Tab-separated table of C-alpha atoms in Angstrom:
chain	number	residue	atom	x	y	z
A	1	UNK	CA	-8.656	5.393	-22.703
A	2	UNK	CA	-8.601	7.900	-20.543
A	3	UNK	CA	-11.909	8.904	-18.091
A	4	UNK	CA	-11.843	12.047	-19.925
A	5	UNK	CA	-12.288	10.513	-23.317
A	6	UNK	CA	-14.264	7.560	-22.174
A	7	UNK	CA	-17.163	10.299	-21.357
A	8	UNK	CA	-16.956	12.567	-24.139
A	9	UNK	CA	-17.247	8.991	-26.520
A	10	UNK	CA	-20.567	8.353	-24.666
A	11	UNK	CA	-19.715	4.996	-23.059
A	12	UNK	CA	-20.671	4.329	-19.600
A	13	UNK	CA	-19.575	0.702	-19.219
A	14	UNK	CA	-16.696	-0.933	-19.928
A	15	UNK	CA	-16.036	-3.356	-22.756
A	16	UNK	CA	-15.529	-6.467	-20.224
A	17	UNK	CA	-19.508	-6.597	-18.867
A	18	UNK	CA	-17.929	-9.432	-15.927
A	19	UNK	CA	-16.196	-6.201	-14.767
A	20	UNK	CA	-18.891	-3.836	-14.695
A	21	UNK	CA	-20.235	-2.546	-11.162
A	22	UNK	CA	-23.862	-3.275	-12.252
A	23	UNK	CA	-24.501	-6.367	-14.233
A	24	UNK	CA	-21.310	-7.463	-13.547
A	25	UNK	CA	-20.728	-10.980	-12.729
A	26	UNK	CA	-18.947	-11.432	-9.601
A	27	UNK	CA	-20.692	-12.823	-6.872
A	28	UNK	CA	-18.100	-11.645	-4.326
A	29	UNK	CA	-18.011	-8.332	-2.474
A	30	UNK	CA	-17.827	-4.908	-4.160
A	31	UNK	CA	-14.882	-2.761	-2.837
A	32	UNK	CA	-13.851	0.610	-2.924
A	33	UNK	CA	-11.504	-0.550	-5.519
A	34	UNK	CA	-13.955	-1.455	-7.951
A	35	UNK	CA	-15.461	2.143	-7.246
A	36	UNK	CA	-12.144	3.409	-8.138
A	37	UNK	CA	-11.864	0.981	-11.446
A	38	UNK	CA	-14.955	2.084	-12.637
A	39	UNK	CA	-14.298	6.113	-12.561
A	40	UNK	CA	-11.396	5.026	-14.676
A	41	UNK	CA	-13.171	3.370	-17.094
A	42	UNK	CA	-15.987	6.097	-17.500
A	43	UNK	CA	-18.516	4.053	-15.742
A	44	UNK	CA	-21.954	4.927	-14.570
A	45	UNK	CA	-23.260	3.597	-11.242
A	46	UNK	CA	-26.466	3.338	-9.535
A	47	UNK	CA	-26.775	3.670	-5.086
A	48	UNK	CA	-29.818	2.879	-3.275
A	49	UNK	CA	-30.694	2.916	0.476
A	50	UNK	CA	-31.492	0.613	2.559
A	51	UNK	CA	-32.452	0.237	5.677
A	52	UNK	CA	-33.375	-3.571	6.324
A	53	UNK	CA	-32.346	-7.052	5.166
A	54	UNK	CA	-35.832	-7.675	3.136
A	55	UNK	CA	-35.720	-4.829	1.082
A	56	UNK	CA	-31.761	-5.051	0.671
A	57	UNK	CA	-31.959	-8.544	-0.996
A	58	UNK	CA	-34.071	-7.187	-3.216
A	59	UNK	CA	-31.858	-4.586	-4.151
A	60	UNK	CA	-29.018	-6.993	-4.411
A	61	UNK	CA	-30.648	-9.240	-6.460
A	62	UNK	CA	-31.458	-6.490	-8.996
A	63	UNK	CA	-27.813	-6.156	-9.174
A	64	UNK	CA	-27.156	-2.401	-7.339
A	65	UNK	CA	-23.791	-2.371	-6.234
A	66	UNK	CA	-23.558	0.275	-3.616
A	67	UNK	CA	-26.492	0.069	-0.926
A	68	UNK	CA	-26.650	2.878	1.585
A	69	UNK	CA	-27.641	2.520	4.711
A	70	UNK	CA	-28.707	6.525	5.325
A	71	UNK	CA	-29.616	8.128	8.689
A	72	UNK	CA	-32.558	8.849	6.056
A	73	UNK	CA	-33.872	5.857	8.020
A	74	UNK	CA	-35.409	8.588	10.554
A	75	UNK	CA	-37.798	10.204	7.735
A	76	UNK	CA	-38.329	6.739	6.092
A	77	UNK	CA	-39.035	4.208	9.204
A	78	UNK	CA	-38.504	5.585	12.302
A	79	UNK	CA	-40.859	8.593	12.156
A	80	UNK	CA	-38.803	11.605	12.719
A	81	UNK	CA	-38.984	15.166	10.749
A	82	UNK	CA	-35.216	15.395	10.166
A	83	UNK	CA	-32.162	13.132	10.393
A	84	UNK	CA	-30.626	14.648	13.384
A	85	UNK	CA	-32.193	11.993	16.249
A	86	UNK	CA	-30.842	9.029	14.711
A	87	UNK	CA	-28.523	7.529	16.988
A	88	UNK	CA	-25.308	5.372	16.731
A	89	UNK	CA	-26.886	2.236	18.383
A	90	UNK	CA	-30.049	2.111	15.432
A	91	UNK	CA	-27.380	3.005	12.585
A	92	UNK	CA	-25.509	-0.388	13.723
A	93	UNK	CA	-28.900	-2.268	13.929
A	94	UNK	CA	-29.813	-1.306	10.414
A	95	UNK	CA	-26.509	-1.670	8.804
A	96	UNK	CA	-26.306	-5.124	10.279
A	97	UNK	CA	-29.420	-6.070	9.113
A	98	UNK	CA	-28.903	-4.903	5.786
A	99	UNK	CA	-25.759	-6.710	5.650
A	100	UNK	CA	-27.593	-9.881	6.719
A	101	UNK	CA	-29.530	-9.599	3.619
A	102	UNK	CA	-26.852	-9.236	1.140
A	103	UNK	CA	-23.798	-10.977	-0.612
A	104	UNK	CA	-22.270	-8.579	-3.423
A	105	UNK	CA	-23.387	-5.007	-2.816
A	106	UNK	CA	-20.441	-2.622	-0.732
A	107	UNK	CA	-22.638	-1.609	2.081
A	108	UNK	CA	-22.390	2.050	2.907
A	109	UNK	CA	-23.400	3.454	6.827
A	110	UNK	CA	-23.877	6.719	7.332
A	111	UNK	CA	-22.212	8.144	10.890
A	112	UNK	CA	-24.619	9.730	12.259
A	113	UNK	CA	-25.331	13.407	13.871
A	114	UNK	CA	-23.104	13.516	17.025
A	115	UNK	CA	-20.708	10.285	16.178
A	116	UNK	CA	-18.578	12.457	14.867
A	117	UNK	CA	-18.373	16.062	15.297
A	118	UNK	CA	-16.398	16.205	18.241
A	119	UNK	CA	-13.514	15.162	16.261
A	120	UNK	CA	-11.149	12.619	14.805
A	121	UNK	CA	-11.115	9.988	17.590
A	122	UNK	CA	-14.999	9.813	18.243
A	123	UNK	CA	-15.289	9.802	14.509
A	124	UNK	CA	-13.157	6.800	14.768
A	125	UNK	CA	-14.530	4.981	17.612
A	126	UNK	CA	-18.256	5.326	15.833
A	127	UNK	CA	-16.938	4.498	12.764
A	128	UNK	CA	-15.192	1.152	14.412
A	129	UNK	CA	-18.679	-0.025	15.715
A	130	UNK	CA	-20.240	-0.134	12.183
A	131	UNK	CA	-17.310	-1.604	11.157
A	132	UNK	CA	-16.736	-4.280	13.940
A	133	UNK	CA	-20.252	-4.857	14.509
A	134	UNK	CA	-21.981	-4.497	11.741
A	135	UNK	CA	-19.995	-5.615	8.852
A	136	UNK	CA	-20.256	-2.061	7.416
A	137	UNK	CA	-17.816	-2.535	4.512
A	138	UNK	CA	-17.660	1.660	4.644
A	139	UNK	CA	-18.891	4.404	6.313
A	140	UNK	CA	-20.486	7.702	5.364
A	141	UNK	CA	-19.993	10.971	7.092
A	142	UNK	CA	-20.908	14.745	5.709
A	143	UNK	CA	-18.724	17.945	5.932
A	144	UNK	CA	-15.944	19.008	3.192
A	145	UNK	CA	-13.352	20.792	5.107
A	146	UNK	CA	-14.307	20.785	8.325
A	147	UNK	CA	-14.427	16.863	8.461
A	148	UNK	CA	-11.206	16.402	6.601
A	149	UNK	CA	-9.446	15.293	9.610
A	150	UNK	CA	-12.351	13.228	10.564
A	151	UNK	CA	-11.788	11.135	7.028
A	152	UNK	CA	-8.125	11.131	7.245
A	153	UNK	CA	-8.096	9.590	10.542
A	154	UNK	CA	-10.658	6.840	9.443
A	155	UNK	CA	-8.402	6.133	6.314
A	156	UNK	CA	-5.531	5.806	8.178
A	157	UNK	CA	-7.287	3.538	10.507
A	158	UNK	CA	-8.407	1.203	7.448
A	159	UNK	CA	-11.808	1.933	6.872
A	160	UNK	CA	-12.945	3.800	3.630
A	161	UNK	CA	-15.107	6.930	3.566
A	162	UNK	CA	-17.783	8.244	1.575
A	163	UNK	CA	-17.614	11.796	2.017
A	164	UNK	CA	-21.188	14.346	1.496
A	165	UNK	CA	-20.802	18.086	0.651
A	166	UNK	CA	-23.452	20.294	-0.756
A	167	UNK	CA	-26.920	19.976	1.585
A	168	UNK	CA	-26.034	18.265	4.327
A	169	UNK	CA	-29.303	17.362	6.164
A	170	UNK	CA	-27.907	16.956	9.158
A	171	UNK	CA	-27.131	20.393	8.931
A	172	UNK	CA	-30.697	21.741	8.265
A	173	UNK	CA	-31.074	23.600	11.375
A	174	UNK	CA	-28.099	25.653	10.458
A	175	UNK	CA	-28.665	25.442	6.564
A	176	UNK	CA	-32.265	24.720	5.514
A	177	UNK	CA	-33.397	22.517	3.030
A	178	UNK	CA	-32.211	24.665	0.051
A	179	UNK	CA	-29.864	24.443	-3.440
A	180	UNK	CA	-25.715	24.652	-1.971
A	181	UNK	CA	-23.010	26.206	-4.034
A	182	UNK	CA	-24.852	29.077	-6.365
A	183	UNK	CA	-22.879	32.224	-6.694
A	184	UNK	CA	-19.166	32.509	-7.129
A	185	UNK	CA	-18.210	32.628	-3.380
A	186	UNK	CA	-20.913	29.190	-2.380
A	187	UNK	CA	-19.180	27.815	-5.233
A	188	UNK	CA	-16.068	27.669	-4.629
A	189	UNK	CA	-16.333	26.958	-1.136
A	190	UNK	CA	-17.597	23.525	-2.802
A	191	UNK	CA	-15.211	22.951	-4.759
A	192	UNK	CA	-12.895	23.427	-1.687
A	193	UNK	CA	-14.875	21.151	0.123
A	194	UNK	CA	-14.794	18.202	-2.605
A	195	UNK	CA	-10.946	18.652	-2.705
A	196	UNK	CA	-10.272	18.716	0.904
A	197	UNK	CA	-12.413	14.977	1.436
A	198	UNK	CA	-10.463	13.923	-1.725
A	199	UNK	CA	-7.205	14.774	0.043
A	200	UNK	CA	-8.180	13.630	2.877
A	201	UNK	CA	-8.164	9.950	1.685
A	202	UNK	CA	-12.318	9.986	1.035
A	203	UNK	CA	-12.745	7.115	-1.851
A	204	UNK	CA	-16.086	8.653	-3.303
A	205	UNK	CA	-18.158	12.073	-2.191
A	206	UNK	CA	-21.750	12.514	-2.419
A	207	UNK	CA	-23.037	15.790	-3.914
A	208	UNK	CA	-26.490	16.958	-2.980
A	209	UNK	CA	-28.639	19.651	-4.079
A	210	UNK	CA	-25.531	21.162	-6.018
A	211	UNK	CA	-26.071	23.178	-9.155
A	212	UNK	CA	-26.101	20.545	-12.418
A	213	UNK	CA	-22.924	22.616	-13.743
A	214	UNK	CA	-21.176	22.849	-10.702
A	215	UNK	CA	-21.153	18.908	-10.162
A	216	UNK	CA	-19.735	18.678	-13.445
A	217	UNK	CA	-17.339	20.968	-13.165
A	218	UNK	CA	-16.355	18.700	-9.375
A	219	UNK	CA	-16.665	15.587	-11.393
A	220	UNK	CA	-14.079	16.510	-13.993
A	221	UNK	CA	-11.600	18.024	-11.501
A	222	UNK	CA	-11.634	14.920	-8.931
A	223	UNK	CA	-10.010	11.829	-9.790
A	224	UNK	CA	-12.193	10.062	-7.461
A	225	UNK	CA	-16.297	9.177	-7.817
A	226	UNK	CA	-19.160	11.505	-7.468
A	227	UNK	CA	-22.184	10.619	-6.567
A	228	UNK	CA	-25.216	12.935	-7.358
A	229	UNK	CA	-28.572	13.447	-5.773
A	230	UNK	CA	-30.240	16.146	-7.532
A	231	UNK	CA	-26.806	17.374	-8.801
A	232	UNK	CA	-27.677	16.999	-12.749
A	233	UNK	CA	-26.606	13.941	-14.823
A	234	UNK	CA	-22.777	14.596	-15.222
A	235	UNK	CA	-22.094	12.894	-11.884
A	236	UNK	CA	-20.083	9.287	-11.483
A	237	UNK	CA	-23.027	7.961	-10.038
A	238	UNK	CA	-26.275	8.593	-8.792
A	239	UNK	CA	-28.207	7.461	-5.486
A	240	UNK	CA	-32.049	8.327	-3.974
A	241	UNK	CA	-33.509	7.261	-1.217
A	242	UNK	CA	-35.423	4.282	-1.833
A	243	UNK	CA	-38.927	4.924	-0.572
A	244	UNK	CA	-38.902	7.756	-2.668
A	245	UNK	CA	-37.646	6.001	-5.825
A	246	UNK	CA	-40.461	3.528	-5.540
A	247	UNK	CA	-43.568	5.654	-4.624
A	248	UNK	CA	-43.807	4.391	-0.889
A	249	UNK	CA	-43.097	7.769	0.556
A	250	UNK	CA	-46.365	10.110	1.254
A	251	UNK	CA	-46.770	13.698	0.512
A	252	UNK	CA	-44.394	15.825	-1.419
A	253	UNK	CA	-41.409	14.640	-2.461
A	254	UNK	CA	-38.238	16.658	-4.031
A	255	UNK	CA	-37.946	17.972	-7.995
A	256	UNK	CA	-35.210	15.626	-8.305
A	257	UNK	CA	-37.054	12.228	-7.423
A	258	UNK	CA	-38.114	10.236	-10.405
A	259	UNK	CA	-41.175	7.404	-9.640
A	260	UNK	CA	-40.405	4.371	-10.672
A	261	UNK	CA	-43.297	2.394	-9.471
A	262	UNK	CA	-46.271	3.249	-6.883
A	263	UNK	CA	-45.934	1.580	-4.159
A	264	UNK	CA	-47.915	3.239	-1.698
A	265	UNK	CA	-50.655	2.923	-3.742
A	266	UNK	CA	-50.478	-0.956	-4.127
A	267	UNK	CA	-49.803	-1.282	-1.041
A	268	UNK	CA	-53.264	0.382	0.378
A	269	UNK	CA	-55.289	-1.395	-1.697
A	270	UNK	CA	-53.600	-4.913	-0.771
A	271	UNK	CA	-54.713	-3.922	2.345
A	272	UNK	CA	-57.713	-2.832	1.708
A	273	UNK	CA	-58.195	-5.995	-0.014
A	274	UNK	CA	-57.037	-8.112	2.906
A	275	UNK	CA	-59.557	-6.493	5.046
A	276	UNK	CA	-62.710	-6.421	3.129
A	277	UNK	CA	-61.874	-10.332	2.799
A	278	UNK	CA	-61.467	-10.831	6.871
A	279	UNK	CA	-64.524	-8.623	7.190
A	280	UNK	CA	-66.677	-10.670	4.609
A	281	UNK	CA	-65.772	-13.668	5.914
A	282	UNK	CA	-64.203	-14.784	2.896
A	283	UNK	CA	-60.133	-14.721	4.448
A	284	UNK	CA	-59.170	-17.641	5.233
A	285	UNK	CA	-60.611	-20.066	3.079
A	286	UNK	CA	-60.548	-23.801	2.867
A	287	UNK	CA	-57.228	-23.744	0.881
A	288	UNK	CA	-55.592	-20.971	3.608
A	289	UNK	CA	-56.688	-23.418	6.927
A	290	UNK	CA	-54.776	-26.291	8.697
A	291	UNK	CA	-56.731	-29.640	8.417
């Protein structure tokens, strides 16, 4: 069966579960090859970030098979408005960290603003470090044709790429924070831009912020994965940042975010909690004290 006719049947994982990206039961390492195996089988996927070895575990555990370690780490942890101050020495950090904490999930890095713009052999050299010291078992990078070279150079070099078109924070002082590829001209410039990273030798490419018919319409005319964030529901795959997924981040967060627990909220009033205790004298008690 083809992927075509996989879809348009309605199945999203393959008959073999053992096989199966997410409650599949190999305890080994998820390649890029089982990315490709499950486009051809029609199979949905789920991506998280990460950005430590705690949390990571956790998300390993749970059985999601693709973490990504995002320069979204600078909104998330390290206190910065945008993604563009992350640096290549607390990318390795976190990806080796992250790493640490896992045993089946591919880890993802993203390269991160200025490892890689200045062309194919810095791109290569960055990408090496995650890589090499790390453990990075792929890296990310964003740009459609104007990183193609970037990607092929990587590829060549044995390391897979996840490519990211559409919004491409790092990109927001040139771009904004606003929908990519509406109108006929934006549009086809993405579509460009999803077959040049696919040519290139990318193994997956993550579309954000893309019109829901547009990432179809990319997702049916690559052979390899898509992964969407707020792209509709007719991509490969699907990843959000993880603080946002579980209620932890503050404030607004986009249309495209769905809540799956509160976090923030239980973690205040554990606090809270905690305090009032140390206050009232009641933390620590007998049972919590070394006799």
């Amino acid at each position: 069966m083809t992927q075509l006719s996989a879809a348009q049947n309605g199945k999203t994982n393959p008959s073999d579960g053992s096989r199966a990206l997410y409650g599949g039961k190999s305890t080994r390492r998820i390649t890029v090859r089982d990315i490709a195996a499950a486009k051809e089988r029609g199979e949905k996927w789920p991506m998280l970030t990460a950005y430590d070895a705690m949390t990571a575990s956790v998300f390993d555990e749970a059985g999601i098979p693709v973490l990504l370690v995002g320069d979204s780490a600078g909104n998330c942890h390290l206190g910065y408005d945008t993604t563009v101050p992350v640096t290549l020495d607390q990318m390795t950090m976190l990806t080796a960290a992250v790493v640490r904490g896992t045993g089946r999930a591919l880890i993802v890095a993203d390269l991160p603003f200025g490892s890689y713009q200045e062309g194919p052999v810095q791109a290569l050299r960055s990408a090496t470090r995650l890589v090499k010291e790390a453990g990075a078992g792929a890296v990310k990078l964003e740009g459609g044709e104007r990183s193609h070279r970037q990607i092929e150079l990587l590829v060549e070099s044995g390391i897979p790429v996840m490519a990211h078109i559409g919004l491409t924070p790092q990109s927001v002082h040139a771009m904004g924070y606003r929908v990519q590829g509406r109108g006929e001209e934006a549009a086809q410039q993405l579509l460009r831009d999803a077959k040049a990273v696919q040519d290139a030798g990318a193994f997956a490419v993550v579309l954000e912020l893309v019109p829901a018919e547009l990432a179809a319409e990319v997702t049916r005319t690559l052979h390899i994965p898509t992964v969407g964030i707020g792209a509709g529901p007719e991509t490969d795959a699907q990843v959000l940042v993880w603080t946002d997924m579980l209620g932890l981040t503050g404030g607004r967060v986009p249309k495209f975010v769905k809540k799956y627990a509160d976090l923030r909220t239980v973690m205040g009033d554990a606090a809270k909690a905690y305090a009032e205790d140390v206050v009232g004298g009641t933390f620590p008690a007998q049972e919590h004290s070394v006799h």
